[in-house]
mmCIF file of C-alpha atoms in Angstrom:
data_model
loop_
_atom_site.group_PDB
_atom_site.id
_atom_site.type_symbol
_atom_site.label_atom_id
_atom_site.label_comp_id
_atom_site.label_asym_id
_atom_site.label_seq_id
_atom_site.Cartn_x
_atom_site.Cartn_y
_atom_site.Cartn_z
ATOM 1 C CA MET A 176 27.685 -8.518 36.592
ATOM 2 C CA ARG A 177 27.641 -5.814 33.944
ATOM 3 C CA ILE A 178 26.897 -2.202 34.919
ATOM 4 C CA GLU A 179 24.183 -2.047 32.253
ATOM 5 C CA LEU A 180 22.472 -5.083 33.796
ATOM 6 C CA ILE A 181 22.728 -3.613 37.310
ATOM 7 C CA LYS A 182 21.145 -0.404 36.036
ATOM 8 C CA HIS A 183 18.305 -2.312 34.414
ATOM 9 C CA ILE A 184 17.619 -4.250 37.625
ATOM 10 C CA TYR A 185 17.768 -1.056 39.709
ATOM 11 C CA PHE A 186 15.316 0.883 37.564
ATOM 12 C CA ARG A 187 12.845 -2.007 37.525
ATOM 13 C CA LEU A 188 12.625 -1.959 41.320
ATOM 14 C CA PRO A 189 9.748 -0.111 43.029
ATOM 15 C CA ILE A 190 10.553 3.509 43.889
ATOM 16 C CA ILE A 191 10.342 2.942 47.663
ATOM 17 C CA LEU A 192 12.821 0.076 47.418
ATOM 18 C CA ARG A 193 15.254 2.188 45.408
ATOM 19 C CA LEU A 194 14.966 4.894 48.090
ATOM 20 C CA LEU A 195 15.723 2.424 50.884
ATOM 21 C CA ILE A 196 18.751 1.033 49.043
ATOM 22 C CA THR A 197 20.198 4.527 48.526
ATOM 23 C CA VAL A 198 19.627 5.568 52.152
ATOM 24 C CA PHE A 199 21.040 2.281 53.436
ATOM 25 C CA LEU A 200 24.246 2.626 51.409
ATOM 26 C CA LEU A 201 24.720 6.221 52.568
ATOM 27 C CA MET A 202 24.248 5.288 56.245
ATOM 28 C CA ILE A 203 26.751 2.443 55.920
ATOM 29 C CA LEU A 204 29.262 4.876 54.457
ATOM 30 C CA PHE A 205 28.899 7.399 57.319
ATOM 31 C CA GLY A 206 28.810 4.634 59.933
ATOM 32 C CA THR A 207 32.032 3.135 58.624
ATOM 33 C CA VAL A 208 33.790 6.516 58.473
ATOM 34 C CA ILE A 209 32.828 7.499 62.052
ATOM 35 C CA HIS A 210 33.970 4.089 63.339
ATOM 36 C CA TYR A 211 37.482 4.596 61.976
ATOM 37 C CA ILE A 212 37.633 8.247 63.112
ATOM 38 C CA GLU A 213 36.465 7.559 66.705
ATOM 39 C CA PRO A 214 36.968 3.833 67.394
ATOM 40 C CA GLU A 215 36.651 4.271 71.165
ATOM 41 C CA GLU A 216 33.216 5.938 70.992
ATOM 42 C CA PHE A 217 32.069 3.682 68.126
ATOM 43 C CA PRO A 218 33.739 0.298 68.776
ATOM 44 C CA THR A 219 32.062 -1.474 65.813
ATOM 45 C CA ILE A 220 30.894 -0.489 62.368
ATOM 46 C CA PHE A 221 27.362 -1.540 63.318
ATOM 47 C CA GLU A 222 27.296 1.004 66.169
ATOM 48 C CA GLY A 223 28.520 3.624 63.725
ATOM 49 C CA VAL A 224 25.765 2.702 61.290
ATOM 50 C CA TRP A 225 23.187 2.834 64.089
ATOM 51 C CA TRP A 226 24.343 6.343 64.990
ATOM 52 C CA ALA A 227 24.200 7.342 61.313
ATOM 53 C CA PHE A 228 20.592 6.185 60.967
ATOM 54 C CA VAL A 229 19.483 7.864 64.194
ATOM 55 C CA THR A 230 21.277 11.107 63.367
ATOM 56 C CA GLY A 231 20.337 11.140 59.688
ATOM 57 C CA ALA A 232 16.685 10.686 60.576
ATOM 58 C CA THR A 233 17.047 13.590 63.100
ATOM 59 C CA VAL A 234 15.799 11.350 65.946
ATOM 60 C CA GLY A 235 18.934 11.887 68.071
ATOM 61 C CA TYR A 236 18.780 9.357 70.937
ATOM 62 C CA GLY A 237 22.145 10.573 72.207
ATOM 63 C CA ASP A 238 23.449 7.088 73.062
ATOM 64 C CA TYR A 239 26.380 7.652 70.702
ATOM 65 C CA VAL A 240 27.964 11.082 70.309
ATOM 66 C CA PRO A 241 31.102 12.060 68.350
ATOM 67 C CA LEU A 242 33.632 13.732 70.669
ATOM 68 C CA THR A 243 36.303 14.975 68.293
ATOM 69 C CA VAL A 244 36.039 17.968 65.995
ATOM 70 C CA THR A 245 36.450 15.697 62.960
ATOM 71 C CA GLY A 246 33.709 13.426 64.215
ATOM 72 C CA GLN A 247 31.399 16.373 64.831
ATOM 73 C CA VAL A 248 32.066 17.646 61.295
ATOM 74 C CA ILE A 249 31.098 14.181 60.007
ATOM 75 C CA GLY A 250 27.930 14.463 62.108
ATOM 76 C CA ILE A 251 27.096 17.832 60.555
ATOM 77 C CA LEU A 252 27.598 16.422 57.061
ATOM 78 C CA LEU A 253 25.413 13.467 57.980
ATOM 79 C CA ILE A 254 22.611 15.723 59.222
ATOM 80 C CA LEU A 255 22.805 17.863 56.098
ATOM 81 C CA SER A 256 22.922 14.923 53.698
ATOM 82 C CA GLY A 257 21.048 12.225 55.617
ATOM 83 C CA GLY A 258 18.303 14.414 57.001
ATOM 84 C CA GLY A 259 17.887 16.261 53.746
ATOM 85 C CA LEU A 260 18.062 13.024 51.764
ATOM 86 C CA ILE A 261 14.608 11.905 52.842
ATOM 87 C CA THR A 262 12.931 14.983 51.385
ATOM 88 C CA PHE A 263 15.382 15.907 48.644
ATOM 89 C CA TYR A 264 15.586 12.396 47.188
ATOM 90 C CA ILE A 265 11.824 11.991 47.135
ATOM 91 C CA THR A 266 11.246 15.361 45.462
ATOM 92 C CA THR A 267 14.256 15.569 43.148
ATOM 93 C CA VAL A 268 16.022 12.246 42.662
ATOM 94 C CA SER A 269 12.781 10.279 42.656
ATOM 95 C CA SER A 270 11.401 12.718 40.130
ATOM 96 C CA GLU A 271 14.418 12.090 37.885
ATOM 97 C CA THR A 272 14.072 8.355 38.402
ATOM 98 C CA ILE A 273 10.434 8.447 37.387
ATOM 99 C CA LYS A 274 11.331 10.593 34.404
ATOM 100 C CA HIS A 275 14.079 8.181 33.345
ATOM 101 C CA GLU A 276 11.746 5.230 33.748
ATOM 102 C CA SER A 277 9.130 7.058 31.688
ATOM 103 C CA ASN A 278 11.712 7.769 28.996
ATOM 104 C CA LEU A 279 12.661 4.088 28.958
ATOM 105 C CA SER A 280 9.044 3.133 28.378
ATOM 106 C CA LYS A 281 8.722 5.761 25.632
ATOM 107 C CA GLY A 282 11.907 4.599 23.875
ATOM 108 C CA LYS A 283 13.921 7.798 24.385
ATOM 109 C CA VAL A 284 16.920 6.362 26.245
ATOM 110 C CA THR A 285 20.031 5.288 24.320
ATOM 111 C CA TYR A 286 21.194 1.729 24.916
ATOM 112 C CA LYS A 287 24.833 1.628 26.054
ATOM 113 C CA GLY A 288 25.413 -2.102 26.428
ATOM 114 C CA ASN A 289 26.942 -4.540 23.958
ATOM 115 C CA ASN A 290 26.619 -8.099 22.688
ATOM 116 C CA HIS A 291 22.849 -7.656 22.590
ATOM 117 C CA ILE A 292 20.108 -8.814 20.227
ATOM 118 C CA ILE A 293 18.264 -6.187 18.195
ATOM 119 C CA ILE A 294 14.704 -6.883 17.048
ATOM 120 C CA VAL A 295 13.065 -4.527 14.569
ATOM 121 C CA GLY A 296 9.272 -4.426 14.771
ATOM 122 C CA TRP A 297 6.925 -5.250 17.659
ATOM 123 C CA ASN A 298 4.047 -7.665 17.159
ATOM 124 C CA GLU A 299 2.638 -10.850 18.647
ATOM 125 C CA ARG A 300 5.363 -12.957 17.025
ATOM 126 C CA THR A 301 8.198 -10.878 18.436
ATOM 127 C CA SER A 302 6.479 -10.803 21.815
ATOM 128 C CA GLN A 303 6.477 -14.605 21.875
ATOM 129 C CA LEU A 304 10.079 -14.623 20.630
ATOM 130 C CA VAL A 305 11.152 -12.435 23.550
ATOM 131 C CA ASP A 306 9.429 -14.822 25.960
ATOM 132 C CA MET A 307 11.262 -17.774 24.401
ATOM 133 C CA ILE A 308 14.638 -16.039 24.604
ATOM 134 C CA MET A 309 14.076 -15.074 28.223
ATOM 135 C CA SER A 310 13.033 -18.633 29.101
ATOM 136 C CA LYS A 311 16.359 -19.908 27.727
ATOM 137 C CA ASP A 312 18.626 -17.164 29.103
ATOM 138 C CA LYS A 313 17.315 -14.412 31.353
ATOM 139 C CA LEU A 314 20.597 -12.473 31.076
ATOM 140 C CA THR A 315 20.217 -11.942 27.324
ATOM 141 C CA GLU A 316 19.879 -8.233 26.538
ATOM 142 C CA ILE A 317 17.258 -7.430 23.885
ATOM 143 C CA VAL A 318 16.814 -4.054 22.192
ATOM 144 C CA LEU A 319 13.557 -3.399 20.340
ATOM 145 C CA ILE A 320 13.289 -0.793 17.578
ATOM 146 C CA ASP A 321 9.780 0.234 16.597
ATOM 147 C CA ASN A 322 8.035 3.405 15.422
ATOM 148 C CA SER A 323 4.442 2.252 15.802
ATOM 149 C CA LEU A 324 4.448 1.987 19.601
ATOM 150 C CA GLN A 325 4.118 5.064 21.769
ATOM 151 C CA HIS A 326 4.775 3.258 25.022
ATOM 152 C CA LEU A 327 6.216 -0.093 26.114
ATOM 153 C CA PRO A 328 6.071 -0.840 29.884
ATOM 154 C CA TYR A 329 9.715 -1.326 30.844
ATOM 155 C CA GLN A 330 8.991 -3.190 34.075
ATOM 156 C CA LYS A 331 6.631 -5.699 32.431
ATOM 157 C CA ILE A 332 8.463 -6.393 29.164
ATOM 158 C CA PRO A 333 12.195 -7.197 29.530
ATOM 159 C CA VAL A 334 13.464 -5.279 26.492
ATOM 160 C CA HIS A 335 15.164 -1.919 26.004
ATOM 161 C CA PHE A 336 12.761 -0.035 23.752
ATOM 162 C CA ILE A 337 14.032 2.441 21.153
ATOM 163 C CA TYR A 338 11.335 4.515 19.474
ATOM 164 C CA GLY A 339 12.237 5.561 15.955
ATOM 165 C CA ASP A 340 12.617 4.679 12.311
ATOM 166 C CA PRO A 341 15.090 1.771 11.885
ATOM 167 C CA THR A 342 16.083 3.080 8.443
ATOM 168 C CA GLU A 343 17.633 6.161 10.061
ATOM 169 C CA ASP A 344 21.171 6.202 11.466
ATOM 170 C CA GLU A 345 20.116 8.179 14.534
ATOM 171 C CA THR A 346 17.777 5.405 15.634
ATOM 172 C CA LEU A 347 20.342 2.677 14.973
ATOM 173 C CA LEU A 348 22.978 4.563 16.955
ATOM 174 C CA LYS A 349 20.583 4.725 19.922
ATOM 175 C CA ALA A 350 20.279 0.937 19.693
ATOM 176 C CA ASN A 351 24.091 0.689 19.621
ATOM 177 C CA VAL A 352 23.910 -1.484 16.504
ATOM 178 C CA ASP A 353 27.678 -1.345 16.100
ATOM 179 C CA ALA A 354 28.102 -3.558 19.202
ATOM 180 C CA ALA A 355 25.117 -5.855 18.599
ATOM 181 C CA LYS A 356 25.414 -9.637 18.663
ATOM 182 C CA SER A 357 22.719 -10.197 16.008
ATOM 183 C CA VAL A 358 19.795 -8.402 14.360
ATOM 184 C CA LEU A 359 16.329 -9.608 13.373
ATOM 185 C CA ILE A 360 14.149 -7.545 11.034
ATOM 186 C CA THR A 361 10.525 -8.640 11.117
ATOM 187 C CA ALA A 362 8.080 -7.941 8.319
ATOM 188 C CA ASP A 363 5.306 -5.443 8.949
ATOM 189 C CA THR A 364 2.241 -7.544 8.157
ATOM 190 C CA SER A 365 -0.016 -4.499 8.454
ATOM 191 C CA LYS A 366 1.371 -3.290 5.122
ATOM 192 C CA LYS A 367 1.050 -4.809 1.665
ATOM 193 C CA GLU A 368 3.654 -7.486 0.996
ATOM 194 C CA LYS A 369 5.677 -5.501 -1.542
ATOM 195 C CA ARG A 370 5.764 -2.371 0.616
ATOM 196 C CA ALA A 371 6.652 -4.376 3.729
ATOM 197 C CA ASP A 372 9.527 -6.098 1.915
ATOM 198 C CA HIS A 373 10.837 -2.800 0.561
ATOM 199 C CA TYR A 374 10.899 -1.428 4.112
ATOM 200 C CA THR A 375 12.726 -4.543 5.321
ATOM 201 C CA ILE A 376 15.332 -4.180 2.559
ATOM 202 C CA LEU A 377 15.818 -0.473 3.287
ATOM 203 C CA THR A 378 16.289 -1.274 6.975
ATOM 204 C CA THR A 379 18.824 -3.946 6.040
ATOM 205 C CA VAL A 380 20.821 -1.422 4.005
ATOM 206 C CA ALA A 381 20.795 1.068 6.893
ATOM 207 C CA ILE A 382 22.011 -1.545 9.398
ATOM 208 C CA ARG A 383 24.739 -2.760 7.059
ATOM 209 C CA GLY A 384 25.906 0.834 6.710
ATOM 210 C CA ASN A 385 26.498 0.941 10.465
ATOM 211 C CA ASN A 386 27.673 -2.617 11.063
ATOM 212 C CA ASN A 387 28.936 -4.719 8.193
ATOM 213 C CA GLU A 388 29.719 -7.806 10.297
ATOM 214 C CA VAL A 389 26.668 -8.426 12.487
ATOM 215 C CA PRO A 390 24.560 -11.497 11.571
ATOM 216 C CA LEU A 391 21.335 -10.113 10.107
ATOM 217 C CA ILE A 392 18.121 -12.117 9.707
ATOM 218 C CA ALA A 393 15.459 -10.569 7.480
ATOM 219 C CA GLU A 394 11.843 -11.681 7.251
ATOM 220 C CA VAL A 395 10.639 -11.424 3.641
ATOM 221 C CA LEU A 396 7.039 -12.024 2.612
ATOM 222 C CA SER A 397 7.491 -12.300 -1.165
ATOM 223 C CA ASP A 398 9.894 -14.700 -2.887
ATOM 224 C CA LYS A 399 10.522 -12.043 -5.538
ATOM 225 C CA GLN A 400 12.305 -9.858 -2.994
ATOM 226 C CA MET A 401 14.653 -12.533 -1.654
ATOM 227 C CA ASP A 402 17.513 -11.658 -3.999
ATOM 228 C CA ASN A 403 17.179 -7.970 -3.170
ATOM 229 C CA ALA A 404 17.347 -8.749 0.552
ATOM 230 C CA VAL A 405 20.517 -10.776 0.016
ATOM 231 C CA ARG A 406 22.038 -7.974 -2.071
ATOM 232 C CA ALA A 407 21.170 -5.515 0.705
ATOM 233 C CA GLY A 408 23.246 -7.570 3.128
ATOM 234 C CA ALA A 409 20.911 -10.015 4.875
ATOM 235 C CA THR A 410 22.809 -12.991 6.281
ATOM 236 C CA SER A 411 19.761 -15.253 6.145
ATOM 237 C CA ILE A 412 16.208 -14.935 4.886
ATOM 238 C CA VAL A 413 13.064 -16.093 6.675
ATOM 239 C CA ARG A 414 10.008 -16.764 4.483
ATOM 240 C CA PRO A 415 7.052 -17.181 6.851
ATOM 241 C CA ASN A 416 4.517 -17.583 4.030
ATOM 242 C CA ASN A 417 6.309 -20.631 2.621
ATOM 243 C CA LEU A 418 6.667 -22.218 6.043
ATOM 244 C CA LEU A 419 3.048 -21.579 6.974
ATOM 245 C CA SER A 420 1.800 -22.930 3.635
ATOM 246 C CA SER A 421 3.762 -26.154 4.122
ATOM 247 C CA LEU A 422 2.423 -26.574 7.642
ATOM 248 C CA LEU A 423 -1.134 -25.919 6.526
ATOM 249 C CA TYR A 424 -0.738 -28.493 3.724
ATOM 250 C CA HIS A 425 0.346 -31.135 6.223
ATOM 251 C CA GLU A 426 -2.433 -30.085 8.564
ATOM 252 C CA LEU A 427 -5.012 -30.635 5.816
ATOM 253 C CA ILE A 428 -3.611 -33.891 4.452
ATOM 254 C CA PHE A 429 -2.589 -35.618 7.668
ATOM 255 C CA ALA A 430 -4.952 -34.002 10.147
ATOM 256 C CA ARG A 431 -6.390 -37.364 11.226
ATOM 257 C CA THR A 432 -3.071 -38.879 12.235
ATOM 258 C CA ASN A 433 -1.120 -35.968 13.724
ATOM 259 C CA ASN A 434 -0.956 -32.239 14.329
ATOM 260 C CA PRO A 435 2.077 -31.016 12.327
ATOM 261 C CA ILE A 436 1.786 -27.341 13.348
ATOM 262 C CA GLU A 437 1.849 -28.164 17.045
ATOM 263 C CA LEU A 438 4.572 -30.761 16.460
ATOM 264 C CA VAL A 439 6.888 -28.329 14.631
ATOM 265 C CA SER A 440 6.213 -25.621 17.201
ATOM 266 C CA LYS A 441 7.204 -27.875 20.103
ATOM 267 C CA LEU A 442 10.177 -29.161 18.144
ATOM 268 C CA LEU A 443 11.565 -25.682 17.559
ATOM 269 C CA GLU A 444 10.981 -24.709 21.194
ATOM 270 C CA ASN A 445 13.059 -27.588 22.539
ATOM 271 C CA GLN A 446 15.487 -28.505 19.759
ATOM 272 C CA GLN A 447 18.018 -26.668 17.627
ATOM 273 C CA PHE A 448 19.139 -27.431 14.081
ATOM 274 C CA ILE A 449 22.879 -27.380 13.379
ATOM 275 C CA GLN A 450 24.551 -27.402 9.963
ATOM 276 C CA ARG A 451 28.216 -28.369 9.883
ATOM 277 C CA THR A 452 30.877 -29.865 7.634
ATOM 278 C CA LEU A 453 30.920 -33.659 7.497
ATOM 279 C CA PRO A 454 33.420 -35.031 10.049
ATOM 280 C CA SER A 455 36.388 -36.737 8.395
ATOM 281 C CA ASP A 456 35.585 -39.969 10.246
ATOM 282 C CA LEU A 457 32.372 -40.291 8.213
ATOM 283 C CA GLU A 458 33.841 -39.742 4.745
ATOM 284 C CA ASN A 459 32.861 -42.583 2.391
ATOM 285 C CA LYS A 460 30.643 -44.059 5.121
ATOM 286 C CA SER A 461 26.924 -44.785 4.832
ATOM 287 C CA TYR A 462 24.163 -42.534 6.112
ATOM 288 C CA LEU A 463 23.331 -45.237 8.670
ATOM 289 C CA ASN A 464 26.874 -45.004 10.038
ATOM 290 C CA GLY A 465 26.367 -41.241 10.297
ATOM 291 C CA VAL A 466 23.125 -41.662 12.246
ATOM 292 C CA ILE A 467 24.856 -43.956 14.759
ATOM 293 C CA TYR A 468 27.862 -41.601 14.985
ATOM 294 C CA PHE A 469 25.748 -38.579 15.926
ATOM 295 C CA LEU A 470 23.404 -40.520 18.221
ATOM 296 C CA GLU A 471 26.394 -41.233 20.458
ATOM 297 C CA GLY A 472 26.615 -37.474 21.016
ATOM 298 C CA HIS A 473 22.856 -37.216 21.687
ATOM 299 C CA GLN A 474 22.228 -35.685 18.260
ATOM 300 C CA LEU A 475 19.964 -36.784 15.435
ATOM 301 C CA LEU A 476 21.225 -36.731 11.840
ATOM 302 C CA LEU A 477 18.441 -35.352 9.631
ATOM 303 C CA GLY A 478 20.068 -35.147 6.222
ATOM 304 C CA VAL A 479 22.877 -34.014 3.972
ATOM 305 C CA LYS A 480 23.413 -30.922 1.835
ATOM 306 C CA ARG A 481 25.558 -31.541 -1.238
ATOM 307 C CA ASN A 482 26.215 -28.916 -3.914
ATOM 308 C CA ASP A 483 23.220 -26.825 -2.717
ATOM 309 C CA ALA A 484 20.963 -29.896 -3.026
ATOM 310 C CA TRP A 485 19.210 -31.185 0.087
ATOM 311 C CA ASN A 486 19.013 -34.932 0.840
ATOM 312 C CA LEU A 487 16.796 -35.190 3.905
ATOM 313 C CA ASN A 488 16.326 -38.637 5.424
ATOM 314 C CA PRO A 489 18.063 -40.462 2.549
ATOM 315 C CA SER A 490 18.310 -44.253 2.301
ATOM 316 C CA PRO A 491 20.472 -46.011 4.935
ATOM 317 C CA ASP A 492 23.132 -46.910 2.341
ATOM 318 C CA PHE A 493 23.433 -43.317 1.035
ATOM 319 C CA LEU A 494 27.185 -42.656 0.744
ATOM 320 C CA LEU A 495 28.578 -39.636 2.601
ATOM 321 C CA LYS A 496 31.326 -37.775 0.765
ATOM 322 C CA SER A 497 33.980 -35.207 1.557
ATOM 323 C CA GLY A 498 32.601 -31.665 1.307
ATOM 324 C CA ASP A 499 29.102 -32.647 2.372
ATOM 325 C CA ALA A 500 27.312 -30.539 4.971
ATOM 326 C CA VAL A 501 25.300 -32.478 7.537
ATOM 327 C CA VAL A 502 22.233 -31.202 9.373
ATOM 328 C CA THR A 503 21.683 -32.440 12.922
ATOM 329 C CA MET A 504 19.175 -31.766 15.673
ATOM 330 C CA SER A 505 19.963 -31.513 19.366
ATOM 331 C CA ALA A 506 18.449 -30.114 22.536
ATOM 332 C CA TRP A 507 19.023 -26.416 23.302
ATOM 333 C CA ASP A 508 20.906 -27.219 26.492
ATOM 334 C CA LYS A 509 23.492 -29.264 24.644
#
């Protein structure tokens, strides 16, 4: 388990539970040490731990007493650290813990992990996206960059929040963009389309300046800005307006027979689309042969991309050729 993950779990625990864990570990340490120093007086580690708890809490039953000078020195250290821990930890360490937790919620803490997903922009769509990612893999680390939020409850929302402008290097360094697995830049729908796209493109340039290899997905509202986003370094472009318009068209035309928006939503939640080079076994074979070939691997062949032209659901006798790219659909757990 990664140290960064352990830290995240620790700081999401209630304060009283964090206190008990710290005290328990300290008592085990002293109990183990006194057992090895005076094995005759403390025959087992458990008896040493019992003595450590009783002494550290300043109860002092007297059923176990260190007899050697070394053991008595350990007892003094235990009284000073264990007895003082109850008050000192609550007043000082707990205060720092609360402060750190507050800084996490306010986006002031630098992320030090790696292989994480960075999402730029917080809205209802990204909130649902986080829920979907967590439902598939709860160990996925997500870093959110946003400058419109003042506070994001760290214990309720499983993301590491970075407050700041994503077009600035300082903010991107806090998100550790150099070690990121992938980046998603969402469009700010509260702004006009052209202004929102310009901000997306500027953010893309800033990220590419810090990490030239990371896969970068940019959400662009206007088709006119697609080329600029590609020039800025976006790996792929998402056009939500085009997708929504197509879904609404199907909703209007075929509303009596199906619900395309709900259908596509459920499809994307449970299935993944994969584009790959045509296997050599299918060269000069029919599309029907390709469908059967992929069905044996629990995948569905949707179509073929040839010379940047899409052939989705072609005729059964459509001939597959070398250099074609095939698009298949399979469950996420495959």
